[in-house]
mmCIF file of C-alpha atoms in Angstrom:
data_model
loop_
_atom_site.group_PDB
_atom_site.id
_atom_site.type_symbol
_atom_site.label_atom_id
_atom_site.label_comp_id
_atom_site.label_asym_id
_atom_site.label_seq_id
_atom_site.Cartn_x
_atom_site.Cartn_y
_atom_site.Cartn_z
ATOM 1 C CA MET A 1 4.539 -33.981 51.672
ATOM 2 C CA LYS A 2 7.742 -35.041 53.091
ATOM 3 C CA SER A 3 9.793 -36.202 50.651
ATOM 4 C CA ASP A 4 11.696 -39.637 51.501
ATOM 5 C CA THR A 5 14.746 -37.709 53.308
ATOM 6 C CA GLY A 6 11.949 -37.438 55.611
ATOM 7 C CA ILE A 7 12.139 -32.596 55.127
ATOM 8 C CA ALA A 8 9.247 -31.096 53.859
ATOM 9 C CA LEU A 9 9.648 -30.205 50.458
ATOM 10 C CA VAL A 10 5.816 -28.723 48.817
ATOM 11 C CA ASP A 11 3.719 -26.168 50.426
ATOM 12 C CA LEU A 12 0.013 -28.378 50.141
ATOM 13 C CA ASP A 13 -2.892 -26.513 51.176
ATOM 14 C CA GLU A 14 -5.722 -27.867 52.547
ATOM 15 C CA ASP A 15 -7.438 -29.543 49.994
ATOM 16 C CA GLY A 16 -3.815 -31.021 49.424
ATOM 17 C CA VAL A 17 -2.965 -28.455 47.025
ATOM 18 C CA ASP A 18 0.622 -26.907 45.742
ATOM 19 C CA ARG A 19 -0.011 -23.800 47.075
ATOM 20 C CA ALA A 20 2.148 -21.953 44.804
ATOM 21 C CA PHE A 21 0.513 -24.029 41.057
ATOM 22 C CA ARG A 22 -2.906 -22.660 42.375
ATOM 23 C CA ALA A 23 -0.647 -19.605 42.771
ATOM 24 C CA ASP A 24 0.992 -19.169 39.425
ATOM 25 C CA VAL A 25 -1.781 -20.464 37.085
ATOM 26 C CA LEU A 26 -4.549 -17.869 39.353
ATOM 27 C CA LYS A 27 -2.981 -15.211 39.187
ATOM 28 C CA GLY A 28 -1.303 -15.938 35.311
ATOM 29 C CA LEU A 29 -5.172 -16.258 33.901
ATOM 30 C CA ARG A 30 -5.834 -12.752 35.196
ATOM 31 C CA GLN A 31 -2.423 -10.466 33.378
ATOM 32 C CA ARG A 32 -2.811 -9.902 29.988
ATOM 33 C CA PRO A 33 -1.676 -12.017 28.282
ATOM 34 C CA LYS A 34 -3.072 -15.121 29.670
ATOM 35 C CA ALA A 35 0.762 -16.640 30.552
ATOM 36 C CA ILE A 36 1.271 -20.180 33.065
ATOM 37 C CA PRO A 37 4.969 -20.834 33.780
ATOM 38 C CA ALA A 38 6.080 -24.062 32.024
ATOM 39 C CA ARG A 39 6.602 -26.290 34.650
ATOM 40 C CA TRP A 40 3.609 -27.040 35.527
ATOM 41 C CA PHE A 41 3.503 -28.689 32.834
ATOM 42 C CA TYR A 42 5.334 -31.980 34.732
ATOM 43 C CA ASP A 43 1.786 -33.593 37.293
ATOM 44 C CA GLU A 44 2.352 -37.901 36.254
ATOM 45 C CA GLU A 45 0.850 -37.596 32.923
ATOM 46 C CA GLY A 46 2.729 -34.426 31.283
ATOM 47 C CA SER A 47 5.829 -35.963 32.540
ATOM 48 C CA ARG A 48 4.774 -39.380 30.012
ATOM 49 C CA LEU A 49 4.093 -37.111 27.811
ATOM 50 C CA PHE A 50 7.279 -35.072 28.092
ATOM 51 C CA GLU A 51 9.144 -38.965 27.487
ATOM 52 C CA GLN A 52 7.052 -39.535 23.856
ATOM 53 C CA ILE A 53 7.951 -36.227 22.677
ATOM 54 C CA THR A 54 11.698 -36.705 23.083
ATOM 55 C CA GLN A 55 11.619 -39.721 20.012
ATOM 56 C CA VAL A 56 9.476 -37.929 17.850
ATOM 57 C CA GLU A 57 11.574 -37.591 14.521
ATOM 58 C CA GLU A 58 11.419 -33.704 14.950
ATOM 59 C CA TYR A 59 12.300 -33.544 18.299
ATOM 60 C CA TYR A 60 16.701 -33.030 17.930
ATOM 61 C CA PRO A 61 17.722 -32.356 21.407
ATOM 62 C CA THR A 62 17.329 -35.494 23.639
ATOM 63 C CA ARG A 63 19.294 -37.798 20.603
ATOM 64 C CA ALA A 64 21.948 -34.397 20.302
ATOM 65 C CA GLU A 65 22.723 -34.250 23.007
ATOM 66 C CA ARG A 66 22.174 -38.277 23.739
ATOM 67 C CA GLU A 67 25.124 -38.499 21.862
ATOM 68 C CA ILE A 68 27.789 -35.077 23.675
ATOM 69 C CA LEU A 69 26.952 -38.028 27.024
ATOM 70 C CA GLU A 70 28.128 -40.924 24.848
ATOM 71 C CA ALA A 71 30.506 -39.474 23.308
ATOM 72 C CA ARG A 72 32.605 -37.495 25.271
ATOM 73 C CA GLY A 73 32.438 -40.106 28.751
ATOM 74 C CA ALA A 74 36.271 -40.044 29.215
ATOM 75 C CA GLN A 75 36.459 -36.491 29.327
ATOM 76 C CA PHE A 76 33.676 -35.251 31.461
ATOM 77 C CA ALA A 77 35.396 -38.477 33.992
ATOM 78 C CA GLU A 78 38.989 -35.684 34.073
ATOM 79 C CA LEU A 79 37.416 -32.835 34.117
ATOM 80 C CA ILE A 80 34.725 -34.056 36.764
ATOM 81 C CA GLY A 81 36.949 -35.985 39.181
ATOM 82 C CA PRO A 82 35.880 -39.245 41.485
ATOM 83 C CA GLY A 83 32.945 -39.131 44.065
ATOM 84 C CA ARG A 84 30.709 -36.321 43.585
ATOM 85 C CA ALA A 85 27.224 -36.650 44.437
ATOM 86 C CA VAL A 86 24.893 -36.012 41.505
ATOM 87 C CA VAL A 87 22.544 -33.286 42.485
ATOM 88 C CA GLU A 88 20.042 -33.554 38.602
ATOM 89 C CA PHE A 89 17.152 -31.259 38.617
ATOM 90 C CA GLY A 90 14.265 -31.076 36.841
ATOM 91 C CA SER A 91 14.992 -35.354 36.544
ATOM 92 C CA GLY A 92 11.788 -36.669 35.376
ATOM 93 C CA SER A 93 12.531 -40.428 33.686
ATOM 94 C CA SER A 94 16.685 -39.894 34.358
ATOM 95 C CA VAL A 95 17.916 -41.656 30.203
ATOM 96 C CA LYS A 96 20.232 -39.540 29.927
ATOM 97 C CA THR A 97 21.249 -39.809 33.459
ATOM 98 C CA PRO A 98 23.055 -42.999 33.563
ATOM 99 C CA LEU A 99 25.987 -42.116 30.723
ATOM 100 C CA LEU A 100 27.088 -39.279 33.204
ATOM 101 C CA LEU A 101 27.375 -42.012 35.815
ATOM 102 C CA GLU A 102 28.673 -44.140 34.611
ATOM 103 C CA ALA A 103 31.434 -41.598 32.942
ATOM 104 C CA ILE A 104 31.953 -40.694 36.319
ATOM 105 C CA ASP A 105 31.679 -42.830 39.149
ATOM 106 C CA PRO A 106 29.722 -40.604 41.820
ATOM 107 C CA ALA A 107 29.784 -40.891 45.241
ATOM 108 C CA ALA A 108 25.936 -40.820 45.381
ATOM 109 C CA TYR A 109 22.598 -40.044 43.580
ATOM 110 C CA VAL A 110 20.391 -36.904 44.056
ATOM 111 C CA PRO A 111 16.934 -36.913 41.096
ATOM 112 C CA LEU A 112 14.703 -33.158 42.489
ATOM 113 C CA ASP A 113 11.806 -33.228 40.796
ATOM 114 C CA ILE A 114 8.022 -31.525 41.379
ATOM 115 C CA SER A 115 6.890 -35.053 39.914
ATOM 116 C CA GLY A 116 6.678 -36.931 42.934
ATOM 117 C CA ASP A 117 5.777 -40.276 41.406
ATOM 118 C CA PHE A 118 7.073 -40.146 38.241
ATOM 119 C CA LEU A 119 10.571 -39.181 40.642
ATOM 120 C CA ARG A 120 10.369 -42.211 43.077
ATOM 121 C CA GLU A 121 9.723 -45.333 39.636
ATOM 122 C CA SER A 122 12.316 -42.949 37.785
ATOM 123 C CA ALA A 123 14.900 -43.375 41.604
ATOM 124 C CA ALA A 124 14.517 -46.910 41.668
ATOM 125 C CA ALA A 125 14.219 -48.423 37.864
ATOM 126 C CA LEU A 126 17.558 -45.992 38.437
ATOM 127 C CA ALA A 127 19.357 -47.399 41.668
ATOM 128 C CA GLU A 128 18.536 -51.275 40.660
ATOM 129 C CA LYS A 129 20.721 -50.187 37.652
ATOM 130 C CA PHE A 130 23.417 -49.067 40.473
ATOM 131 C CA PRO A 131 23.645 -51.251 42.648
ATOM 132 C CA GLY A 132 26.194 -49.860 44.917
ATOM 133 C CA LEU A 133 25.033 -45.898 43.843
ATOM 134 C CA PRO A 134 23.220 -44.556 47.021
ATOM 135 C CA VAL A 135 20.007 -43.535 45.637
ATOM 136 C CA HIS A 136 17.914 -40.264 47.559
ATOM 137 C CA PRO A 137 14.952 -38.797 45.221
ATOM 138 C CA VAL A 138 14.111 -35.865 46.240
ATOM 139 C CA GLU A 139 10.951 -34.191 44.942
ATOM 140 C CA ALA A 140 11.268 -30.269 45.410
ATOM 141 C CA ASP A 141 10.593 -27.204 43.286
ATOM 142 C CA PHE A 142 14.329 -26.480 42.260
ATOM 143 C CA MET A 143 12.935 -23.063 40.855
ATOM 144 C CA ARG A 144 14.525 -22.233 44.818
ATOM 145 C CA ARG A 145 17.385 -23.569 46.725
ATOM 146 C CA VAL A 146 16.806 -27.397 47.904
ATOM 147 C CA ALA A 147 17.884 -29.075 50.961
ATOM 148 C CA LEU A 148 20.039 -31.632 49.925
ATOM 149 C CA PRO A 149 19.688 -34.310 52.707
ATOM 150 C CA ASP A 150 22.009 -35.010 54.947
ATOM 151 C CA ASP A 151 24.147 -37.678 53.928
ATOM 152 C CA VAL A 152 24.618 -36.212 50.371
ATOM 153 C CA VAL A 153 25.168 -32.639 51.989
ATOM 154 C CA PRO A 154 29.031 -33.151 52.937
ATOM 155 C CA LEU A 155 30.648 -34.637 49.788
ATOM 156 C CA LYS A 156 31.199 -32.230 46.687
ATOM 157 C CA LYS A 157 27.613 -31.697 44.352
ATOM 158 C CA LEU A 158 28.479 -31.724 40.398
ATOM 159 C CA GLY A 159 24.690 -30.012 39.172
ATOM 160 C CA PHE A 160 23.347 -31.849 36.279
ATOM 161 C CA PHE A 161 20.476 -29.817 34.042
ATOM 162 C CA PRO A 162 20.615 -31.818 30.739
ATOM 163 C CA GLY A 163 17.738 -31.090 27.780
ATOM 164 C CA SER A 164 18.249 -27.039 27.377
ATOM 165 C CA THR A 165 15.620 -26.231 30.035
ATOM 166 C CA ILE A 166 16.758 -23.240 30.782
ATOM 167 C CA GLY A 167 15.878 -22.304 27.634
ATOM 168 C CA ASN A 168 12.266 -22.398 29.207
ATOM 169 C CA MET A 169 13.274 -18.904 31.471
ATOM 170 C CA VAL A 170 13.498 -15.708 30.314
ATOM 171 C CA PRO A 171 16.972 -14.496 30.884
ATOM 172 C CA ARG A 172 16.338 -12.987 34.781
ATOM 173 C CA THR A 173 14.324 -15.614 35.984
ATOM 174 C CA ALA A 174 16.941 -18.458 34.719
ATOM 175 C CA VAL A 175 19.514 -16.607 36.546
ATOM 176 C CA ASP A 176 18.138 -16.315 39.236
ATOM 177 C CA LEU A 177 17.695 -20.402 39.330
ATOM 178 C CA LEU A 178 21.257 -20.223 38.329
ATOM 179 C CA ARG A 179 21.422 -18.658 41.279
ATOM 180 C CA SER A 180 19.293 -20.862 43.127
ATOM 181 C CA MET A 181 21.545 -24.309 42.143
ATOM 182 C CA ARG A 182 24.907 -22.521 43.268
ATOM 183 C CA ALA A 183 22.961 -22.233 46.436
ATOM 184 C CA THR A 184 21.806 -25.744 46.439
ATOM 185 C CA LEU A 185 24.847 -26.829 45.706
ATOM 186 C CA GLY A 186 26.115 -25.525 48.686
ATOM 187 C CA ALA A 187 28.463 -22.892 46.902
ATOM 188 C CA GLU A 188 27.836 -20.450 49.781
ATOM 189 C CA GLU A 189 29.510 -23.282 53.017
ATOM 190 C CA GLY A 190 32.820 -22.828 51.117
ATOM 191 C CA GLU A 191 32.495 -26.379 48.437
ATOM 192 C CA SER A 192 33.662 -25.618 44.437
ATOM 193 C CA PRO A 193 30.285 -27.419 42.767
ATOM 194 C CA MET A 194 30.225 -27.623 39.447
ATOM 195 C CA LEU A 195 27.284 -27.175 36.967
ATOM 196 C CA LEU A 196 26.953 -30.275 33.007
ATOM 197 C CA ILE A 197 24.691 -28.169 31.734
ATOM 198 C CA GLY A 198 22.080 -28.580 28.452
ATOM 199 C CA MET A 199 21.171 -25.696 26.578
ATOM 200 C CA ASP A 200 20.250 -26.100 22.612
ATOM 201 C CA LEU A 201 21.657 -23.926 19.812
ATOM 202 C CA VAL A 202 20.228 -20.709 17.676
ATOM 203 C CA LYS A 203 18.916 -22.974 13.842
ATOM 204 C CA ASP A 204 16.794 -22.331 11.589
ATOM 205 C CA ARG A 205 13.508 -21.475 11.774
ATOM 206 C CA GLU A 206 11.773 -24.966 9.768
ATOM 207 C CA VAL A 207 14.487 -27.011 12.043
ATOM 208 C CA LEU A 208 12.723 -24.835 15.481
ATOM 209 C CA GLU A 209 8.754 -25.393 14.836
ATOM 210 C CA ALA A 210 8.620 -28.341 13.783
ATOM 211 C CA ALA A 211 10.647 -29.872 16.610
ATOM 212 C CA TYR A 212 7.123 -27.962 18.484
ATOM 213 C CA ASP A 213 4.740 -29.101 16.957
ATOM 214 C CA ASP A 214 5.423 -32.164 15.659
ATOM 215 C CA GLY A 215 3.439 -34.865 13.122
ATOM 216 C CA GLU A 216 1.955 -37.331 16.341
ATOM 217 C CA GLY A 217 0.319 -34.197 17.845
ATOM 218 C CA VAL A 218 2.974 -35.535 21.459
ATOM 219 C CA THR A 219 3.548 -31.994 21.598
ATOM 220 C CA ALA A 220 0.364 -30.657 21.373
ATOM 221 C CA ALA A 221 -1.396 -33.444 23.987
ATOM 222 C CA PHE A 222 1.489 -31.983 26.518
ATOM 223 C CA ASN A 223 0.394 -27.979 26.488
ATOM 224 C CA LEU A 224 -3.226 -28.442 25.877
ATOM 225 C CA ASN A 225 -2.722 -31.933 29.116
ATOM 226 C CA LEU A 226 -1.724 -28.181 30.862
ATOM 227 C CA LEU A 227 -4.929 -27.694 31.111
ATOM 228 C CA THR A 228 -6.519 -31.720 32.012
ATOM 229 C CA ARG A 229 -4.182 -31.155 35.468
ATOM 230 C CA ILE A 230 -6.031 -27.556 35.762
ATOM 231 C CA ASN A 231 -9.665 -28.812 36.435
ATOM 232 C CA ARG A 232 -8.532 -32.239 38.102
ATOM 233 C CA GLU A 233 -6.474 -30.116 40.595
ATOM 234 C CA LEU A 234 -8.029 -26.899 41.187
ATOM 235 C CA ASP A 235 -12.059 -27.532 40.226
ATOM 236 C CA GLY A 236 -11.756 -26.206 36.480
ATOM 237 C CA THR A 237 -13.876 -25.998 33.912
ATOM 238 C CA ILE A 238 -11.855 -25.158 30.956
ATOM 239 C CA PRO A 239 -13.028 -26.642 28.104
ATOM 240 C CA VAL A 240 -10.302 -27.729 26.430
ATOM 241 C CA GLU A 241 -11.295 -28.645 23.203
ATOM 242 C CA ALA A 242 -12.247 -25.062 23.231
ATOM 243 C CA LEU A 243 -8.097 -24.551 22.520
ATOM 244 C CA ALA A 244 -6.024 -25.031 20.176
ATOM 245 C CA HIS A 245 -1.649 -25.857 20.548
ATOM 246 C CA GLU A 246 0.639 -23.848 18.090
ATOM 247 C CA ALA A 247 4.327 -23.357 18.433
ATOM 248 C CA VAL A 248 5.792 -19.929 16.604
ATOM 249 C CA TRP A 249 9.756 -18.601 16.262
ATOM 250 C CA ASN A 250 10.638 -15.572 17.764
ATOM 251 C CA ASP A 251 12.864 -14.105 15.794
ATOM 252 C CA LYS A 252 13.466 -10.093 18.541
ATOM 253 C CA LEU A 253 13.896 -13.108 21.231
ATOM 254 C CA GLY A 254 14.739 -16.100 20.234
ATOM 255 C CA ARG A 255 12.810 -18.181 20.832
ATOM 256 C CA ILE A 256 9.878 -21.274 21.086
ATOM 257 C CA GLU A 257 6.841 -19.947 22.034
ATOM 258 C CA MET A 258 3.785 -22.441 22.732
ATOM 259 C CA HIS A 259 0.622 -20.786 22.998
ATOM 260 C CA LEU A 260 -3.373 -22.569 24.075
ATOM 261 C CA ARG A 261 -4.611 -20.487 21.355
ATOM 262 C CA ALA A 262 -9.407 -19.779 21.187
ATOM 263 C CA THR A 263 -10.281 -21.657 18.370
ATOM 264 C CA ARG A 264 -13.953 -19.567 19.998
ATOM 265 C CA ASP A 265 -14.924 -16.907 23.079
ATOM 266 C CA ILE A 266 -15.322 -19.208 25.734
ATOM 267 C CA ASP A 267 -15.484 -18.899 30.062
ATOM 268 C CA PHE A 268 -14.854 -20.497 32.665
ATOM 269 C CA GLU A 269 -14.522 -21.360 36.243
ATOM 270 C CA VAL A 270 -10.592 -21.326 38.126
ATOM 271 C CA SER A 271 -11.119 -22.196 42.144
ATOM 272 C CA GLY A 272 -14.234 -20.365 41.288
ATOM 273 C CA GLU A 273 -12.469 -16.795 39.955
ATOM 274 C CA SER A 274 -14.219 -16.386 36.829
ATOM 275 C CA PHE A 275 -12.841 -16.349 33.943
ATOM 276 C CA SER A 276 -13.403 -15.123 29.711
ATOM 277 C CA MET A 277 -10.997 -15.519 26.457
ATOM 278 C CA ALA A 278 -12.346 -14.282 23.113
ATOM 279 C CA GLU A 279 -11.673 -16.161 20.102
ATOM 280 C CA GLY A 280 -8.064 -15.928 19.004
ATOM 281 C CA GLU A 281 -6.405 -14.813 22.914
ATOM 282 C CA THR A 282 -3.926 -16.598 23.640
ATOM 283 C CA ILE A 283 -2.704 -18.641 27.561
ATOM 284 C CA HIS A 284 1.296 -18.174 26.694
ATOM 285 C CA THR A 285 3.018 -21.822 28.217
ATOM 286 C CA GLU A 286 6.185 -21.525 27.254
ATOM 287 C CA ASN A 287 9.035 -20.112 26.553
ATOM 288 C CA SER A 288 12.154 -22.361 24.700
ATOM 289 C CA HIS A 289 15.128 -19.926 24.167
ATOM 290 C CA LYS A 290 17.717 -20.814 21.651
ATOM 291 C CA PHE A 291 21.607 -20.008 22.338
ATOM 292 C CA THR A 292 24.722 -18.932 20.892
ATOM 293 C CA ARG A 293 27.843 -19.418 23.000
ATOM 294 C CA ARG A 294 28.305 -15.938 23.319
ATOM 295 C CA GLY A 295 25.576 -16.168 24.953
ATOM 296 C CA ALA A 296 24.821 -18.488 26.802
ATOM 297 C CA TYR A 297 28.461 -18.059 28.750
ATOM 298 C CA THR A 298 26.975 -14.917 29.638
ATOM 299 C CA LEU A 299 24.237 -16.658 30.874
ATOM 300 C CA LEU A 300 26.161 -18.286 32.875
ATOM 301 C CA LEU A 301 28.380 -15.909 34.247
ATOM 302 C CA ALA A 302 25.005 -14.435 35.317
ATOM 303 C CA GLY A 303 24.199 -17.251 37.243
ATOM 304 C CA GLY A 304 27.210 -17.447 39.331
ATOM 305 C CA TRP A 305 29.514 -19.809 37.651
ATOM 306 C CA THR A 306 32.858 -19.783 34.996
ATOM 307 C CA PRO A 307 32.407 -22.070 31.765
ATOM 308 C CA VAL A 308 34.825 -25.004 32.147
ATOM 309 C CA GLU A 309 34.423 -26.353 28.821
ATOM 310 C CA ARG A 310 31.941 -26.895 26.182
ATOM 311 C CA TRP A 311 31.101 -30.009 24.523
ATOM 312 C CA LEU A 312 28.616 -29.522 20.592
ATOM 313 C CA ASP A 313 27.221 -33.198 18.753
ATOM 314 C CA ALA A 314 28.479 -34.087 15.245
ATOM 315 C CA LYS A 315 25.496 -31.162 13.541
ATOM 316 C CA GLU A 316 26.308 -28.778 15.585
ATOM 317 C CA ARG A 317 22.557 -28.316 17.106
ATOM 318 C CA PHE A 318 22.813 -28.634 21.296
ATOM 319 C CA SER A 319 25.290 -27.097 23.373
ATOM 320 C CA VAL A 320 26.407 -29.307 26.763
ATOM 321 C CA ILE A 321 28.678 -27.049 29.306
ATOM 322 C CA LEU A 322 30.704 -27.611 32.048
ATOM 323 C CA ALA A 323 31.085 -24.812 34.296
ATOM 324 C CA ARG A 324 32.790 -24.582 38.511
ATOM 325 C CA ALA A 325 30.712 -21.883 40.351
ATOM 326 C CA THR A 326 32.701 -18.725 40.613
ATOM 327 C CA GLU A 327 34.587 -17.007 43.585
ATOM 328 C CA GLN A 328 32.386 -14.352 44.825
ATOM 329 C CA ARG A 329 34.372 -10.752 43.975
ATOM 330 C CA GLU A 330 33.789 -7.870 45.434
ATOM 331 C CA ALA A 331 36.918 -6.154 42.668
ATOM 332 C CA PRO A 332 34.552 -6.070 37.907
#
């Protein structure tokens, strides 16, 4: 498949299925305990369900981050400066993006997302809102380096990674992603890109668990939609009704974990391969790590980014951090 820029970005097999999706699902179902990377939540329906999650009462991160973006525009403009291409990683519906674009006078906007149809719909709406701004949607897996459109390559760049998506990854993977972002933004070509990133904060267990298991059941539908996608795209026979959503705080690892727990013994197939789950067994579908300031800074530094400034919402639930690509050094 190719993006609107003509660059081949997603590796599809002869049946039109993303090879990486198939490989990750089969690998995850073979292992014990079973686990599937959270990035595969975001087909078109998954993306729409996530946008609904951001509206439920219990899910505070979107409101807290939006508060910061609304309140700190002048500081963003001063520290970031005008004329940068904003490259948003995992743009989704880009609902927070206008707040940033209005503040910093960018030269271009490049939304990257793995959900192509949803990406193009959102990019078109944003292009209409900012008619003088070049918008270049790129359908891509941003977990690895992405080739940006030719018109964007020579521009100074600001990476934008809101929503604390970085918390979905174990530290090793998060560091790898931060390094790949650095490469995508051109740090290896002598540029000095910047990164504006959201990171959720450690807080009371009850608040965290409610945020990922809302009373309306939207998060449960979002989690279960992953199974529906597997059945549709990978010829799966998973009995979706036999699995239930759960969200628990793992204090030792500092993260909320989402699982799909089998409510009875089940057998099923995916891409012609047979699997089984005993009652009570789970598929681990998402982590959402929560950070202290020290932990957030350590992660960014390990990924090649030096923190510049940090902002919190009024209730100190969420943080937005501005960082600059760290110059490569041999000395400590």
